[in-house]
Tab-separated table of C-alpha atoms and ligand atoms in Angstrom:
chain	number	residue	atom	x	y	z
A	222	MET	CA	3.257	-20.772	-76.126
A	223	LEU	CA	0.745	-17.868	-74.878
A	224	ASN	CA	1.623	-16.878	-71.617
A	225	ILE	CA	-1.151	-15.985	-69.259
A	226	ALA	CA	-0.738	-14.212	-65.832
A	227	LEU	CA	-3.435	-14.923	-63.331
A	228	PRO	CA	-3.852	-13.099	-59.944
A	229	LYS	CA	-3.012	-15.389	-57.110
A	230	GLY	CA	-5.821	-15.881	-54.656
A	231	ARG	CA	-9.670	-16.202	-54.581
A	232	LEU	CA	-10.351	-14.187	-57.673
A	233	GLY	CA	-7.642	-16.104	-59.665
A	234	GLU	CA	-9.025	-19.368	-58.717
A	235	LYS	CA	-12.508	-18.118	-60.248
A	236	VAL	CA	-10.779	-16.763	-63.306
A	237	TYR	CA	-9.010	-20.215	-63.920
A	238	ASP	CA	-12.366	-21.909	-63.682
A	239	TYR	CA	-13.532	-19.535	-66.610
A	240	PHE	CA	-10.535	-20.622	-68.617
A	241	GLU	CA	-11.018	-24.275	-67.810
A	242	GLN	CA	-14.780	-23.784	-68.947
A	243	ALA	CA	-13.511	-22.110	-72.209
A	244	GLY	CA	-11.407	-25.326	-72.867
A	245	PHE	CA	-8.112	-23.763	-71.743
A	246	ASP	CA	-7.635	-26.150	-68.972
A	247	CYS	CA	-4.411	-27.282	-67.306
A	248	ALA	CA	-4.582	-30.572	-65.350
A	249	GLU	CA	-1.392	-29.875	-63.324
A	250	ILE	CA	-2.845	-26.828	-61.752
A	251	SER	CA	-5.257	-28.580	-59.284
A	252	GLU	CA	-2.086	-30.480	-57.975
A	253	VAL	CA	-1.236	-29.129	-54.401
A	254	ASN	CA	2.349	-27.842	-54.682
A	255	ARG	CA	4.186	-24.620	-54.651
A	256	LYS	CA	4.747	-24.402	-58.412
A	257	LEU	CA	3.923	-21.102	-60.044
A	258	THR	CA	3.796	-22.111	-63.670
A	259	PHE	CA	1.618	-24.731	-65.394
A	260	GLU	CA	1.501	-25.613	-69.201
A	261	ASN	CA	-0.995	-27.333	-71.482
A	262	GLU	CA	1.477	-28.011	-74.593
A	263	GLU	CA	-1.415	-29.298	-76.662
A	264	LYS	CA	-3.414	-26.220	-76.140
A	265	GLY	CA	-0.297	-24.023	-76.413
A	266	ILE	CA	-0.826	-22.226	-73.223
A	267	ARG	CA	1.164	-21.452	-70.015
A	268	PHE	CA	-0.464	-20.217	-66.825
A	269	PHE	CA	1.321	-18.334	-64.013
A	270	TRP	CA	0.245	-17.071	-60.668
A	271	VAL	CA	1.338	-13.655	-59.657
A	272	LYS	CA	0.425	-11.243	-57.003
A	273	PRO	CA	-2.582	-9.400	-58.139
A	274	SER	CA	-1.085	-5.927	-58.486
A	275	ASP	CA	1.754	-7.320	-60.543
A	276	VAL	CA	-0.337	-8.749	-63.293
A	277	PRO	CA	-0.337	-5.439	-65.365
A	278	ILE	CA	3.440	-5.353	-64.950
A	279	TYR	CA	4.065	-8.708	-66.674
A	280	VAL	CA	1.387	-8.069	-69.407
A	281	GLU	CA	2.696	-4.531	-70.177
A	282	ARG	CA	6.370	-5.711	-70.197
A	283	GLY	CA	5.445	-8.514	-72.473
A	284	ALA	CA	6.486	-11.390	-70.066
A	285	ALA	CA	2.731	-12.441	-70.184
A	286	ASP	CA	0.750	-11.995	-73.344
A	287	ILE	CA	-2.586	-11.716	-71.588
A	288	GLY	CA	-3.658	-11.602	-67.851
A	289	VAL	CA	-6.554	-10.788	-65.617
A	290	ALA	CA	-6.466	-7.851	-63.213
A	291	GLY	CA	-9.051	-5.908	-61.214
A	292	LYS	CA	-10.020	-2.596	-62.556
A	293	ASP	CA	-9.017	-1.141	-59.208
A	294	ILE	CA	-5.302	-2.057	-60.111
A	295	LEU	CA	-5.680	-1.069	-63.618
A	296	LEU	CA	-6.948	2.533	-62.751
A	297	GLU	CA	-4.209	2.763	-60.071
A	298	ALA	CA	-1.230	1.686	-62.209
A	299	GLU	CA	-2.426	2.921	-65.622
A	300	PRO	CA	-0.339	0.300	-67.469
A	301	ASP	CA	-0.022	0.710	-71.287
A	302	VAL	CA	-2.141	-2.574	-72.241
A	303	TYR	CA	-5.395	-3.325	-74.250
A	304	GLU	CA	-8.305	-4.142	-71.857
A	305	LEU	CA	-10.180	-6.627	-73.872
A	306	LEU	CA	-13.048	-8.061	-71.811
A	307	ASP	CA	-14.991	-7.227	-68.372
A	308	LEU	CA	-15.311	-10.703	-66.760
A	309	LYS	CA	-17.866	-9.323	-64.467
A	310	MET	CA	-16.414	-11.121	-61.497
A	311	GLY	CA	-14.862	-9.638	-58.364
A	312	VAL	CA	-17.479	-7.141	-58.573
A	313	CYS	CA	-17.367	-4.287	-56.009
A	314	ARG	CA	-16.818	-0.391	-56.104
A	315	MET	CA	-14.214	2.156	-55.125
A	316	ALA	CA	-15.615	4.464	-52.542
A	317	VAL	CA	-14.732	7.107	-50.180
A	318	ALA	CA	-15.728	6.223	-46.515
A	319	ALA	CA	-15.653	8.011	-43.139
A	320	LYS	CA	-16.639	7.739	-39.458
A	321	LYS	CA	-20.429	7.995	-39.010
A	322	ASN	CA	-21.393	11.568	-38.690
A	323	PHE	CA	-18.291	12.919	-40.488
A	324	ARG	CA	-18.790	16.493	-42.028
A	325	ASP	CA	-16.209	17.602	-44.471
A	326	ASN	CA	-14.695	21.028	-43.470
A	327	THR	CA	-13.843	22.319	-46.869
A	328	ALA	CA	-11.811	25.149	-45.081
A	329	THR	CA	-9.135	22.672	-44.278
A	330	THR	CA	-6.993	20.134	-46.297
A	331	LEU	CA	-8.752	16.737	-46.221
A	332	LYS	CA	-6.560	13.826	-44.985
A	333	VAL	CA	-7.125	10.703	-47.150
A	334	ALA	CA	-5.753	7.369	-46.380
A	335	THR	CA	-5.689	4.834	-49.100
A	336	LYS	CA	-3.731	2.079	-51.120
A	337	PHE	CA	-4.949	3.726	-54.223
A	338	SER	CA	-3.128	7.029	-54.211
A	339	ASN	CA	-3.476	7.816	-57.882
A	340	ILE	CA	-7.209	6.892	-57.994
A	341	ALA	CA	-7.743	9.211	-54.944
A	342	ALA	CA	-5.585	12.052	-56.214
A	343	LYS	CA	-7.428	12.039	-59.644
A	344	TYR	CA	-10.762	11.844	-57.965
A	345	TYR	CA	-10.307	14.901	-55.681
A	346	ALA	CA	-8.427	16.745	-58.406
A	347	GLN	CA	-11.380	16.610	-60.613
A	348	LYS	CA	-13.655	17.928	-57.647
A	349	GLY	CA	-10.979	20.620	-56.884
A	350	ARG	CA	-10.743	19.415	-53.398
A	351	ASP	CA	-7.346	19.971	-51.650
A	352	ILE	CA	-6.070	16.806	-50.073
A	353	ASP	CA	-3.142	15.076	-48.287
A	354	ILE	CA	-2.792	11.588	-49.266
A	355	ILE	CA	-1.548	9.191	-46.711
A	356	HIS	CA	-0.651	5.992	-48.654
A	357	LEU	CA	-1.160	2.695	-46.687
A	358	ASN	CA	-0.667	-0.877	-47.527
A	359	GLY	CA	-3.563	-2.628	-45.775
A	360	SER	CA	-6.001	-2.240	-42.939
A	361	ILE	CA	-7.040	1.206	-44.383
A	362	GLU	CA	-10.155	1.220	-42.241
A	363	LEU	CA	-8.045	1.812	-39.166
A	364	ALA	CA	-6.880	5.372	-40.274
A	365	PRO	CA	-10.004	7.251	-39.572
A	366	ILE	CA	-10.659	5.358	-36.428
A	367	LEU	CA	-7.155	6.232	-35.013
A	368	GLY	CA	-7.436	9.880	-36.403
A	369	LEU	CA	-4.681	9.510	-38.933
A	370	SER	CA	-7.230	10.383	-41.664
A	371	ASP	CA	-10.450	12.159	-42.193
A	372	VAL	CA	-11.459	9.639	-44.788
A	373	ILE	CA	-10.384	6.475	-46.729
A	374	VAL	CA	-10.644	5.513	-50.318
A	375	ASP	CA	-10.770	1.923	-50.747
A	376	ILE	CA	-12.718	-1.215	-52.172
A	377	VAL	CA	-16.183	-1.907	-50.907
A	378	GLU	CA	-17.671	-5.053	-51.708
A	379	THR	CA	-20.284	-6.061	-49.020
A	380	GLY	CA	-19.821	-2.941	-46.999
A	381	LYS	CA	-19.288	-5.294	-43.973
A	382	THR	CA	-15.679	-4.166	-43.166
A	383	LEU	CA	-16.884	-0.528	-43.010
A	384	LEU	CA	-19.790	-1.252	-40.783
A	385	GLU	CA	-17.907	-3.538	-38.461
A	386	ASN	CA	-15.448	-0.575	-37.845
A	387	GLY	CA	-18.037	2.169	-37.422
A	388	LEU	CA	-17.414	3.608	-40.790
A	389	GLU	CA	-19.839	4.279	-43.772
A	390	PRO	CA	-19.368	4.891	-47.432
A	391	ILE	CA	-20.205	8.542	-48.420
A	392	GLU	CA	-19.280	8.671	-52.055
A	393	ASP	CA	-18.731	6.189	-54.946
A	394	ILE	CA	-16.087	6.788	-57.152
A	395	VAL	CA	-16.082	3.904	-59.826
A	396	PRO	CA	-17.476	0.405	-60.239
A	397	ILE	CA	-14.716	-2.360	-60.232
A	398	SER	CA	-14.709	-5.871	-61.643
A	399	ALA	CA	-11.915	-8.382	-63.187
A	400	ARG	CA	-10.842	-7.404	-66.668
A	401	LEU	CA	-8.794	-9.509	-69.498
A	402	ILE	CA	-5.861	-7.422	-70.524
A	403	ALA	CA	-3.483	-8.127	-73.408
A	404	ASN	CA	0.240	-7.013	-74.150
A	405	LYS	CA	-0.004	-4.529	-77.167
A	406	ALA	CA	2.728	-6.127	-79.255
A	407	ALA	CA	1.622	-9.697	-78.561
A	408	PHE	CA	-2.123	-8.649	-79.488
A	409	GLY	CA	-0.717	-7.933	-82.903
A	410	PHE	CA	1.352	-11.291	-83.589
A	411	LYS	CA	-0.761	-13.640	-81.537
A	412	GLU	CA	-4.051	-11.948	-82.195
A	413	ASP	CA	-5.924	-15.185	-83.498
A	414	LYS	CA	-5.070	-17.030	-80.296
A	415	ILE	CA	-5.810	-14.141	-78.114
A	416	ASN	CA	-9.069	-13.444	-79.789
A	417	GLU	CA	-10.123	-17.299	-79.544
A	418	ILE	CA	-9.602	-17.074	-75.896
A	419	LYS	CA	-11.375	-13.651	-75.542
A	420	ASN	CA	-14.407	-14.843	-77.474
A	421	LYS	CA	-14.745	-18.137	-75.623
A	422	LEU	CA	-14.679	-16.365	-72.239
A	423	GLU	CA	-17.105	-13.714	-73.422
A	424	GLU	CA	-19.500	-16.560	-74.187
A	425	ILE	CA	-19.154	-17.831	-70.599
A	426	VAL	CA	-19.524	-14.276	-69.159
A	427	GLU	CA	-22.720	-13.953	-71.139
A	428	SER	CA	-24.001	-17.408	-70.112
A	429	LYS	CA	-23.794	-16.356	-66.424
A	430	LYS	CA	-26.196	-13.397	-66.945
B	776	PRP	C1	-10.836	-5.279	-49.350
B	776	PRP	C2	-10.938	-3.882	-48.891
B	776	PRP	C3	-11.771	-3.800	-47.642
B	776	PRP	C4	-12.776	-5.116	-47.764
B	776	PRP	C5	-14.068	-4.767	-48.321
B	776	PRP	O1	-9.790	-5.845	-48.860
B	776	PRP	O2	-9.687	-3.283	-48.482
B	776	PRP	O3	-10.929	-4.088	-46.437
B	776	PRP	O4	-12.056	-5.860	-49.030
B	776	PRP	O5	-14.880	-5.795	-48.467
B	776	PRP	P1	-16.360	-5.724	-47.782
B	776	PRP	O6	-17.031	-4.348	-48.272
B	776	PRP	O7	-16.981	-7.021	-48.377
B	776	PRP	O8	-16.229	-5.905	-46.300
B	776	PRP	P2	-9.263	-7.151	-49.486
B	776	PRP	O9	-9.994	-8.406	-48.703
B	776	PRP	O10	-9.346	-7.188	-50.907
B	776	PRP	O11	-7.905	-7.356	-48.856
B	776	PRP	P3	-6.842	-6.176	-48.613
B	776	PRP	O12	-6.902	-5.683	-47.176
B	776	PRP	O13	-5.391	-6.801	-48.927
B	776	PRP	O14	-7.075	-5.153	-49.714
């Protein structure tokens, strides 16, 4: 059995559609229930739904042979896994945003609120800017509005959330999309199967261009 960790939620459903189109379907998965694992014995695959940020943990530790995770999560957690394919879905960007008319006063430490502390720390270290990271778990946009931070580092997709909260993107950090990842050891002993899946998914990605 090849174990496949999929991110629970909207992205995961799109990802599963790609697997289905690639011939790695699992009829059980569309049944409405609370089950978290689904098998297709004939194809030798088992899917399971996990919290998106947990996908790299399952894959790095080998509980899943392959999985799909956003580049944001991979850059933040830096798991020791192989990144096999850009699925070109869930496309967005990591950006710095602030209140309209924000001016950075470089004489002071910049207060940065984010869910992506590692990405933010690396970004500002490379710029040589002194920062104070305020790690939040959600509703990041609130931080500059309430004066908790000067800026935020967060995902921007359409820009609607920023706009509706009186914020604007001021710097782009990195483009983001969903990636197929593999456990390093599994890629050794299940290479043929993993490559078969990767190649079929790649054909689908190319066909969507
Ligand atoms: C992300 C991000 C923003 C929003 C940006 O949140 O944190 O809030 O999407 O999208 P937009 O530019 O299209 O408005 P997500 O929906 O991933 O949920 P989260 O709050 O759990 O991070």
